[in-house]
Short mmCIF file of C-alpha atoms and ligand atoms in Angstrom, two decimals:
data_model
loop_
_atom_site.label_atom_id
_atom_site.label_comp_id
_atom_site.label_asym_id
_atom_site.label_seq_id
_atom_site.Cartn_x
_atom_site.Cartn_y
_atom_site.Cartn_z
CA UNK M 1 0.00 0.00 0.00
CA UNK M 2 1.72 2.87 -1.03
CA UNK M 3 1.89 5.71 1.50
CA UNK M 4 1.66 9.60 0.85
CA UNK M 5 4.66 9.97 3.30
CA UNK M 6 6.90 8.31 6.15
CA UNK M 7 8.07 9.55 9.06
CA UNK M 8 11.59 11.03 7.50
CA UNK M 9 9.32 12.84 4.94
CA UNK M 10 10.31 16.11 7.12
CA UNK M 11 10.95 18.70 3.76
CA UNK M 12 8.41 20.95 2.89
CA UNK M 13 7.83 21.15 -1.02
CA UNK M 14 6.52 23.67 -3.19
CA UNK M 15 4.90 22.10 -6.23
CA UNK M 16 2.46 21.73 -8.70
CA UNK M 17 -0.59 18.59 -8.73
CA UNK M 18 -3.37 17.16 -10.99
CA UNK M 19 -5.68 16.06 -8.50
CA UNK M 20 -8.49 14.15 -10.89
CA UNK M 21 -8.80 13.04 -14.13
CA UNK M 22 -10.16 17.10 -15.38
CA UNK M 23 -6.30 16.95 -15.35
CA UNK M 24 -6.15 20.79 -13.91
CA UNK M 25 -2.89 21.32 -12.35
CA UNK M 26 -2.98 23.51 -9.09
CA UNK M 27 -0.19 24.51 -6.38
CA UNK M 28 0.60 21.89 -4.10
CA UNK M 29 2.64 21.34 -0.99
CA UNK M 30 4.10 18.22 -0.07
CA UNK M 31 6.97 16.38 1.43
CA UNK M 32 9.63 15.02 0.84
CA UNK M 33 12.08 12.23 2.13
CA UNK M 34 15.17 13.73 4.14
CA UNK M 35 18.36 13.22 1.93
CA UNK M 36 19.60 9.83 2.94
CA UNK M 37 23.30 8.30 2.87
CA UNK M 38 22.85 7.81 -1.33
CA UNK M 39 20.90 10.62 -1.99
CA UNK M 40 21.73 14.23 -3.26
CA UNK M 41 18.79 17.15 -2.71
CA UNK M 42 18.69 19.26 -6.16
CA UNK M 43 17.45 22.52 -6.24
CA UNK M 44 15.39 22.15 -9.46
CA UNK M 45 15.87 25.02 -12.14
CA UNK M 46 13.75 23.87 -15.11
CA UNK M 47 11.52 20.90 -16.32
CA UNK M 48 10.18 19.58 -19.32
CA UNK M 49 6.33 19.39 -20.00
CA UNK M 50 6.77 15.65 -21.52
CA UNK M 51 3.51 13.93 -23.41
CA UNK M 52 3.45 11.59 -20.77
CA UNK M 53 2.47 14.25 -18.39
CA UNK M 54 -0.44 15.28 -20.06
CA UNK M 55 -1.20 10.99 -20.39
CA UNK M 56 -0.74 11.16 -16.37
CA UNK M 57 -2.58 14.13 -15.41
CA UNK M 58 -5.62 12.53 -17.61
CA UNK M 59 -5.20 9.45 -16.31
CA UNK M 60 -5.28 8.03 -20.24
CA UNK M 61 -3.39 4.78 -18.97
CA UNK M 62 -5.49 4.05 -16.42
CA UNK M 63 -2.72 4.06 -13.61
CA UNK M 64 -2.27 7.17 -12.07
CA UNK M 65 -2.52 7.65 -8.68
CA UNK M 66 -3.66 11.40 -7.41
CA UNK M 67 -2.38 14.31 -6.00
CA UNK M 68 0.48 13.66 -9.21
CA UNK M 69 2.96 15.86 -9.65
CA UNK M 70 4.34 15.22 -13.09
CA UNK M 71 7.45 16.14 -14.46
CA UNK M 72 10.63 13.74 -15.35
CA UNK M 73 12.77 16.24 -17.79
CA UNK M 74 14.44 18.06 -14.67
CA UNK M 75 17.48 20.64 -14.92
CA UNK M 76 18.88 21.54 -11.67
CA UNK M 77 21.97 21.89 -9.14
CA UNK M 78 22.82 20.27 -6.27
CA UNK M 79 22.67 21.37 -2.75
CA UNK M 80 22.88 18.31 -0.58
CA UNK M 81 25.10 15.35 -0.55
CA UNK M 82 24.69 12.21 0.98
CA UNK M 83 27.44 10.46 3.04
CA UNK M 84 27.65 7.42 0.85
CA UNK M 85 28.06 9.78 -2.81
CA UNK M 86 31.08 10.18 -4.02
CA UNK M 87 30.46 11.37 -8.05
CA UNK M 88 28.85 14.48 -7.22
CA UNK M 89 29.45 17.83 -5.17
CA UNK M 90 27.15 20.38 -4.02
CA UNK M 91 26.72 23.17 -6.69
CA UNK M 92 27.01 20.44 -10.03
CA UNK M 93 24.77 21.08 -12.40
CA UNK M 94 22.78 17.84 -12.94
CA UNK M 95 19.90 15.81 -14.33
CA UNK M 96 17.03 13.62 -13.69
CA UNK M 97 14.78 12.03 -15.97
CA UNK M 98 12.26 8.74 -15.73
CA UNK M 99 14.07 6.90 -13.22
CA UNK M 100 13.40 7.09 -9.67
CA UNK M 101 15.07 3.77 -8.47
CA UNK M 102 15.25 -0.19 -9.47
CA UNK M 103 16.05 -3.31 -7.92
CA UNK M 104 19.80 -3.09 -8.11
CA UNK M 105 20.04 -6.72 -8.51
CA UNK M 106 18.79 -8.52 -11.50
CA UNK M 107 20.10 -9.18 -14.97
CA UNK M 108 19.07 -6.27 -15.97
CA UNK M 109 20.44 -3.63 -13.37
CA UNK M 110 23.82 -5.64 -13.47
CA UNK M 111 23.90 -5.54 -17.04
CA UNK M 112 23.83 -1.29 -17.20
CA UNK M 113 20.07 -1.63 -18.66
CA UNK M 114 18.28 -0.72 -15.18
CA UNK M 115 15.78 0.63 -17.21
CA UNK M 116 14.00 -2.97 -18.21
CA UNK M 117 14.19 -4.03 -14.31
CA UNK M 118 10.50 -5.04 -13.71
CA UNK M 119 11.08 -3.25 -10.34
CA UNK M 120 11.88 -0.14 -11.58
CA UNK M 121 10.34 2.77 -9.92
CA UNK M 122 9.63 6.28 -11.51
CA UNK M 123 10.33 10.06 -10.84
CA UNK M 124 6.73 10.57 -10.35
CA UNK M 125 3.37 8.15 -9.52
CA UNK M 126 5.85 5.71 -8.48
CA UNK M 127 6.02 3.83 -5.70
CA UNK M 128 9.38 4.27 -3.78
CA UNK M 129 11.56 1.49 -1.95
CA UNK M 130 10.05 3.28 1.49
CA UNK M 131 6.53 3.19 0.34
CA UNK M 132 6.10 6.63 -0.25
CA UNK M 133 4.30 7.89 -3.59
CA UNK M 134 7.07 9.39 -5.84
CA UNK M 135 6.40 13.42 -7.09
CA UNK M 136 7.94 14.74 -9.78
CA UNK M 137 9.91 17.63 -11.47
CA UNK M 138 6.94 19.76 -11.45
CA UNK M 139 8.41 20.79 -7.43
CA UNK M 140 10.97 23.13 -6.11
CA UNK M 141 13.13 20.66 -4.62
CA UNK M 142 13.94 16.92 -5.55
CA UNK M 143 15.64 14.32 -3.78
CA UNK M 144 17.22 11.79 -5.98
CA UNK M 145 19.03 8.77 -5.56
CA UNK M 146 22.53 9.62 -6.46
CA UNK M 147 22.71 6.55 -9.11
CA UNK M 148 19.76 7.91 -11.25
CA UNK M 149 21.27 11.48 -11.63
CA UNK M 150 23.62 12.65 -14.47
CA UNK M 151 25.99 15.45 -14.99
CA UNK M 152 25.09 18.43 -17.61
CA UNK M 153 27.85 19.18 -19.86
CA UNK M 154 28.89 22.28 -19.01
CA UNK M 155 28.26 24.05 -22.68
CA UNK M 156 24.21 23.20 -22.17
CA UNK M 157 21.77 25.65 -21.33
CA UNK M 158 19.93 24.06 -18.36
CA UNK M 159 16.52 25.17 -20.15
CA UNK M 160 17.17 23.68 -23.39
CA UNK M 161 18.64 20.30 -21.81
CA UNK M 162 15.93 19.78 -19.47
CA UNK M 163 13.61 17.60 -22.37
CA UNK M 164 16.98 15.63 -23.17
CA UNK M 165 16.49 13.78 -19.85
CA UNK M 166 13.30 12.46 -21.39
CA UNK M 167 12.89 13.17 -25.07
CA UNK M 168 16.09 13.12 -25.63
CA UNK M 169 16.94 9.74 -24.01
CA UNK M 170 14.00 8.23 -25.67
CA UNK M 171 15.53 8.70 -29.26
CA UNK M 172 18.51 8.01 -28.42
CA UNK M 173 18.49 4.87 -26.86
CA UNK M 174 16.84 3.07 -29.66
CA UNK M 175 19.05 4.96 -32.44
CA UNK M 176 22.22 3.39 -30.72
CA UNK M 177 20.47 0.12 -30.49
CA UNK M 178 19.88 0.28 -34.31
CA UNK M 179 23.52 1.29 -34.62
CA UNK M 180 22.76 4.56 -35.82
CA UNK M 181 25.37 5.88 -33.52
CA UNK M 182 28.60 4.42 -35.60
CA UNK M 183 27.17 4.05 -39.13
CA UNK M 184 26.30 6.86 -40.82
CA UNK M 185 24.60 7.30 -44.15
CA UNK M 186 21.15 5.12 -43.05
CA UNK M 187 17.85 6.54 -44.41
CA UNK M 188 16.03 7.37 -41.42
CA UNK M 189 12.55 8.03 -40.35
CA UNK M 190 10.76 9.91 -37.74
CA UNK M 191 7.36 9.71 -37.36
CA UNK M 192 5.56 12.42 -35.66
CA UNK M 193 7.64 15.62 -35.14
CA UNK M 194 6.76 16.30 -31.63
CA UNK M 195 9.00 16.96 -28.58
CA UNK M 196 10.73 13.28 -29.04
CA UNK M 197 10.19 13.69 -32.85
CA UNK M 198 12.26 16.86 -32.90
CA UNK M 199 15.15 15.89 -31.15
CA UNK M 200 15.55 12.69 -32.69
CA UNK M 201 15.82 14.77 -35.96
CA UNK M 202 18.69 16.53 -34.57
CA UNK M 203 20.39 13.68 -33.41
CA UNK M 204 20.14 11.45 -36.97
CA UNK M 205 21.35 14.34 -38.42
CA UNK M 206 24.38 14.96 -36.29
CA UNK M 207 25.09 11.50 -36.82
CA UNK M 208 25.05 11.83 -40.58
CA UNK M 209 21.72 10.24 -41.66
CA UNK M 210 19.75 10.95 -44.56
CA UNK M 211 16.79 12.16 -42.52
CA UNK M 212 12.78 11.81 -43.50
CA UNK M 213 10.38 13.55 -41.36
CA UNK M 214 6.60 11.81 -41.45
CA UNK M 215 3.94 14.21 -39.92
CA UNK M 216 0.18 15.21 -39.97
CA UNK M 217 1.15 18.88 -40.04
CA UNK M 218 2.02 20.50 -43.25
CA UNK M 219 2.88 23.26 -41.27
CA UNK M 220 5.88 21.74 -40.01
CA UNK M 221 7.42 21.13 -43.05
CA UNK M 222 9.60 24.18 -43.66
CA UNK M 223 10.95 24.88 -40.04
CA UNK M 224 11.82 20.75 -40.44
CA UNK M 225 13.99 21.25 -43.12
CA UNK M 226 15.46 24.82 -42.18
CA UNK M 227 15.66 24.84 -39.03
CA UNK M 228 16.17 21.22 -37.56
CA UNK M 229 17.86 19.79 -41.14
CA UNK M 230 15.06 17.10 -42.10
CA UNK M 231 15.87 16.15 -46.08
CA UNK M 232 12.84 14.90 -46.54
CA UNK M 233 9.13 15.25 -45.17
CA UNK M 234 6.12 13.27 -45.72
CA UNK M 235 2.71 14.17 -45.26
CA UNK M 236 1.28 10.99 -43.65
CA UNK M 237 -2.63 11.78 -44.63
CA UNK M 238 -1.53 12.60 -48.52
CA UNK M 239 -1.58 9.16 -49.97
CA UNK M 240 0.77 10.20 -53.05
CA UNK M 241 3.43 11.35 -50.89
CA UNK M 242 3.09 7.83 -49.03
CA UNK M 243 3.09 5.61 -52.00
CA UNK M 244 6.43 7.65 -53.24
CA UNK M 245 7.94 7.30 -50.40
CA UNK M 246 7.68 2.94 -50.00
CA UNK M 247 10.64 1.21 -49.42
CA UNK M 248 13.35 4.20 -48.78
CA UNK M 249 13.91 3.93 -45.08
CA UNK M 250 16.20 1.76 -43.17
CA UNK M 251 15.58 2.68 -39.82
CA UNK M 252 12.10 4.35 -38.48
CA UNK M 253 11.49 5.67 -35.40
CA UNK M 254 7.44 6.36 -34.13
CA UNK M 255 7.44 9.20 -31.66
CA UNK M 256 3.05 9.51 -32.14
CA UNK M 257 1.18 10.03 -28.59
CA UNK M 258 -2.33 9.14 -30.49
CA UNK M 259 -3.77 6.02 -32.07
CA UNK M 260 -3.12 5.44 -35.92
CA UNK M 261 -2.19 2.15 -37.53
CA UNK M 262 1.56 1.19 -37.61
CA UNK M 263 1.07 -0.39 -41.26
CA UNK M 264 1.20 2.69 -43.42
CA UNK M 265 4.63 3.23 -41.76
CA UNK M 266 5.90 -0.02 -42.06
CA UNK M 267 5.17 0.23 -46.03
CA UNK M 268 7.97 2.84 -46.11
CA UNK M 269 10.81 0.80 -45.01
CA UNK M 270 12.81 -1.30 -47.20
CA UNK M 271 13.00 -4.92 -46.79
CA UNK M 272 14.46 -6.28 -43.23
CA UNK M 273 13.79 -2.72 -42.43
CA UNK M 274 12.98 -1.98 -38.34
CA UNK M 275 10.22 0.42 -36.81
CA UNK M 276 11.50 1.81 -32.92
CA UNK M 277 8.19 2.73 -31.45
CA UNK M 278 8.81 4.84 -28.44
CA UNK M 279 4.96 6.56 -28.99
CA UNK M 280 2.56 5.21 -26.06
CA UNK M 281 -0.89 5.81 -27.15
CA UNK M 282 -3.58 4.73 -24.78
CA UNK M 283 -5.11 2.26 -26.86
CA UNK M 284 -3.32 -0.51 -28.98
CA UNK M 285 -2.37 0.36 -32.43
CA UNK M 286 -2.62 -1.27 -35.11
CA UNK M 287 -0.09 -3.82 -36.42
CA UNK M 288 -1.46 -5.18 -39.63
CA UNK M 289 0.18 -8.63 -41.14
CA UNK M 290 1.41 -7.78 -44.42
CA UNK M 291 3.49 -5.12 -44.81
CA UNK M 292 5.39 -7.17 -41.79
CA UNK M 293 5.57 -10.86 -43.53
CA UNK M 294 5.95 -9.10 -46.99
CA UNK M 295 8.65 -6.84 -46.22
CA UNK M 296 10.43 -9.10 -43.16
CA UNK M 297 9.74 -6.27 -41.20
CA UNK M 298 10.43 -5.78 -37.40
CA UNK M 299 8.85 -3.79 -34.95
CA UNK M 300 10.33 -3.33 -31.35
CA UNK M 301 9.18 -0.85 -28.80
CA UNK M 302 11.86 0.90 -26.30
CA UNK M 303 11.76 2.38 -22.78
CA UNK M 304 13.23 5.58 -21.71
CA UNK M 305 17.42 4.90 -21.61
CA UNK M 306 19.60 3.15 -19.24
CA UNK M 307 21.78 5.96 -16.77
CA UNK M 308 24.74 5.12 -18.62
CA UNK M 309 23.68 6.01 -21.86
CA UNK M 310 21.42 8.98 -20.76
CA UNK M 311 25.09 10.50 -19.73
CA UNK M 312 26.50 8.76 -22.73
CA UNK M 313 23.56 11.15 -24.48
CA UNK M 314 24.34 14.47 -22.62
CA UNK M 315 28.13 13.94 -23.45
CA UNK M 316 27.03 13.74 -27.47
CA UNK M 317 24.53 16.41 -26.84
CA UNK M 318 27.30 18.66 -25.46
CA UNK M 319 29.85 17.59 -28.29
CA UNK M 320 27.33 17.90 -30.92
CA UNK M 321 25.78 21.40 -29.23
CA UNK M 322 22.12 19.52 -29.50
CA UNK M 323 19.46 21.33 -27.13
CA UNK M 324 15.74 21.22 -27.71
CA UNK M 325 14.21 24.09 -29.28
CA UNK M 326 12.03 25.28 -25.87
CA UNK M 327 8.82 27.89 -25.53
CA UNK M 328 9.89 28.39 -21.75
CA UNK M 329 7.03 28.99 -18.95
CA UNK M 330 6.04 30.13 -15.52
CA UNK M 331 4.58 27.50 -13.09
CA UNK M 332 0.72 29.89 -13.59
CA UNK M 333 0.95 29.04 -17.03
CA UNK M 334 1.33 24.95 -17.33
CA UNK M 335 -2.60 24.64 -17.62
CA UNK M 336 -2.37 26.64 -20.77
CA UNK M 337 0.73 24.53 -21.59
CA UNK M 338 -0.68 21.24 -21.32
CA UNK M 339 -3.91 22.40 -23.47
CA UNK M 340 -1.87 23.59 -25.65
CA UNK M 341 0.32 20.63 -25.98
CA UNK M 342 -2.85 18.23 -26.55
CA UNK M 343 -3.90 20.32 -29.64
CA UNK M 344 -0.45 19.89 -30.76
CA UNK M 345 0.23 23.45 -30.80
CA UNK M 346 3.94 23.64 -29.33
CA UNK M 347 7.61 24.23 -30.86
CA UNK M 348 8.79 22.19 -29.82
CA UNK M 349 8.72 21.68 -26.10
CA UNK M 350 7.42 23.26 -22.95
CA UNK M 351 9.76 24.12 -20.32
CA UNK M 352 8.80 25.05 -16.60
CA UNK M 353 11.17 27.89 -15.10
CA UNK M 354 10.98 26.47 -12.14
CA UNK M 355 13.43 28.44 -9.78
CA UNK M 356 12.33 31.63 -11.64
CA UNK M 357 15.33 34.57 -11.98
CA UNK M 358 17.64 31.73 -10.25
CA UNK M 359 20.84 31.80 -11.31
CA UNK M 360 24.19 29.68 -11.04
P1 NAP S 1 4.33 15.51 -28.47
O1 NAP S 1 5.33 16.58 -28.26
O2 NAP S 1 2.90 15.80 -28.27
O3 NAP S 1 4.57 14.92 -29.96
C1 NAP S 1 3.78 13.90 -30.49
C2 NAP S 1 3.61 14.13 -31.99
O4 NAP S 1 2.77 13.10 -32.50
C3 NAP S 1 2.92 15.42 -32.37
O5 NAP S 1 3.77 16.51 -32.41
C4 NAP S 1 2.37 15.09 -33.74
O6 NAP S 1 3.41 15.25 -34.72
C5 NAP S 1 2.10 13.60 -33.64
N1 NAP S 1 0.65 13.39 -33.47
C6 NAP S 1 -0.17 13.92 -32.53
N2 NAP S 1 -1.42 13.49 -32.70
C7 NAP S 1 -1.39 12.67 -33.76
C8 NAP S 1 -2.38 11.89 -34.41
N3 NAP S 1 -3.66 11.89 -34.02
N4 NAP S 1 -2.00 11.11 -35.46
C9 NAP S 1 -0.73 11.10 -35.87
N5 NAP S 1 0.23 11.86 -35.29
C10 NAP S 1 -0.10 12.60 -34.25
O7 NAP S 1 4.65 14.25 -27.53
P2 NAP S 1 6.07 13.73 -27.00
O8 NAP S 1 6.33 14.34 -25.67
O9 NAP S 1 7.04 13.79 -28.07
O10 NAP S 1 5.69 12.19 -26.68
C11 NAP S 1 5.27 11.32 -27.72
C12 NAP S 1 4.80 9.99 -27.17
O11 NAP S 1 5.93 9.29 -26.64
C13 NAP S 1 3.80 10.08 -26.02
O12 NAP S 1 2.83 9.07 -26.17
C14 NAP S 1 4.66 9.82 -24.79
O13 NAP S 1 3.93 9.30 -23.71
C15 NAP S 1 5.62 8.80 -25.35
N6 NAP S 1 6.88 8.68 -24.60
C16 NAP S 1 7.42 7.42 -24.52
C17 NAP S 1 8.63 7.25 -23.88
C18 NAP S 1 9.27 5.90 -23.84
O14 NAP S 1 10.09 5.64 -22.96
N7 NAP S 1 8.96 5.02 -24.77
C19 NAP S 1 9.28 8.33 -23.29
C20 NAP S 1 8.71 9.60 -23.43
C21 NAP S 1 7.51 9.76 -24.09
P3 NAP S 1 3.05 15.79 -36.18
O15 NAP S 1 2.40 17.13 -36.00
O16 NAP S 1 4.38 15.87 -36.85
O17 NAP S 1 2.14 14.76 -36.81
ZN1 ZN S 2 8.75 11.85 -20.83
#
């Protein structure tokens, strides 16, 4: 039974909630745990509005558990060290993104991939090793277990890096898995160009992909190609531009937060060709038959990123110079973010400024 606090719970917490399923986010104090021997306490500076905040707040997966305070795309520095950390000093710049905290001890956590641990616990409407409900970014002050924070390279604005510990991550993980990261010159999709879609664009293209943008906007297509370096885009409701475009791509990845039907995508990759979806749309989508079995097709899905490679992904971020391109906020204004955000209106992600006129 998962508890709202324990007794160590002793710091007061300025935040932000949904209460109910209306999704309406309001000002909420809370606690939080004291910082124990492994934690460090983080000041947070900025924070991502992520689609999967807006899923949350809604309840569209049937699983959250209110007061939640969303946000897992957090930008802050550090102002309390526990006695057992040793990688991180009180003023670092740092980051926290899905993670809250996993078993430590099974295949999966030994193996660097803590992120497929079926134990795993969340930033925020998790359930923590002490019982207590997790909150997250969406809060003055976090305390984070020291092994599920990362360093910000030091060239990153902390606003435009805060969506890399989500967003970011997301892409990246399955790009590397696809060995995107070492072999340049694949023809690469990215379908929907959203706040994962737009980053992933970035990324492909720093790593020297042929890139093809598939979206429902049309209005998207020039900034695509100017601004984030997309070579190609593809209406996905205009049937011509479809048909011309079967068979190109080697690699596509499905950022889309609403149903649609994965088999029009999987008709644009070439034979032996894999679709990445990282999109988590309420209901199931669609996986027709035969554009898999005629085309030997493969779909996986993928998870957020393990810790190593989310610092593996700052590190290339900060090499590269890739931040998101962020419409920043004050905490009065996430309502009008979110709404915005579910009509799709927002280039290309929301950022809370948390700490307001805060600065290093
Ligand atoms: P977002 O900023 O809202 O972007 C989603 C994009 O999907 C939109 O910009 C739009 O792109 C496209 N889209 C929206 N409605 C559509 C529709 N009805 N049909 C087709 N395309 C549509 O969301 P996000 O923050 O990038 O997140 C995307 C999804 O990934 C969410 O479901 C989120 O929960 C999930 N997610 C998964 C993970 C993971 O670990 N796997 C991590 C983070 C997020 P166009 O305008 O270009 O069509
Ligand atoms: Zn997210």
């Amino acid at each position: 039974m998962a508890l709202q606090s324990t007794p160590n719970h002793t710091q007061t917490v300025s935040g932000w909630a949904a209460h109910d399923s209306s999704g309406k986010i309001v000002p909420y104090i809370f606690k939080r745990r004291e910082n124990g021997v492994n934690d460090v306490t983080i000041k947070v500076m900025y924070c991502g509005i992520c689609h999967t905040d807006l899923h949350h707040v809604k309840n569209d997966w049937g699983i959250t558990m209110y007061p939640v305070v969303p946000g897992h795309e957090i930008t802050g520095v550090i102002t309390e060290v526990g006695t057992n950390v040793k990688n991180f000093k009180i003023g670092n710049r740092v980051g926290v993104g899905c993670l809250a905290a996993s078993c430590l001890e099974c295949e999966f956590c030994k193996n660097l991939q803590e992120n497929y641990c079926d134990q795993i616990q969340f930033t925020y409407n998790g359930i923590f090793w002490d019982g207590s409900i997790t909150y997250g970014g969406y809060s003055n002050i976090l305390v984070a277990d020291h092994r599920y924070v990362v360093n910000v390279p030091d060239n990153l604005p902390m606003d435009g890096a805060a969506p890399l510990l989500c967003a970011g991550i997301t892409v990246f993980s399955p790009m590397k898995d696809c060995r995107l990261l070492e072999s340049p010159g694949k023809k690469v999709g990215i379908v929907g160009l959203g706040g994962l879609g737009h980053v992933a664009v970035k990324m492909a293209k720093a790593f020297g992909h042929h890139v093809t943008v598939i979206s429902t906007s049309p209005s998207k297509e020039i900034e695509a190609k100017q601004r984030l370096g997309a070579d190609c885009f593809i209406v996905s409701t205009n049937d011509e531009q479809m048909q011309s475009g079967k068979r190109a791509l080697d690699v596509i990845l499905d950022t889309v937060s609403a149903h649609h039907s994965l088999g029009p995508i999987l008709e644009l990759l070439r034979v032996n060709g894999t679709l990445a979806v990282v999109g988590a749309p309420g209901r199931p989508m669609e996986l027709p038959s035969f554009p898999l079995i005629f085309g030997k097709r493969a779909v996986k899905g993928s998870m957020t990123g393990s810790m190593k490679e989310t610092q593996e992904m700052l590190d290339v971020c900060g090499k590269h110079n890739i931040t998101c391109d962020v419409e920043v906020i004050k905490p009065d204004q996430i309502n009008q973010a979110l709404d915005r955000l579910a009509k799709n209106d927002v280039r290309y992600r929301f950022v809370i400024d948390i700490a307001g006129n805060f600065k290093l």
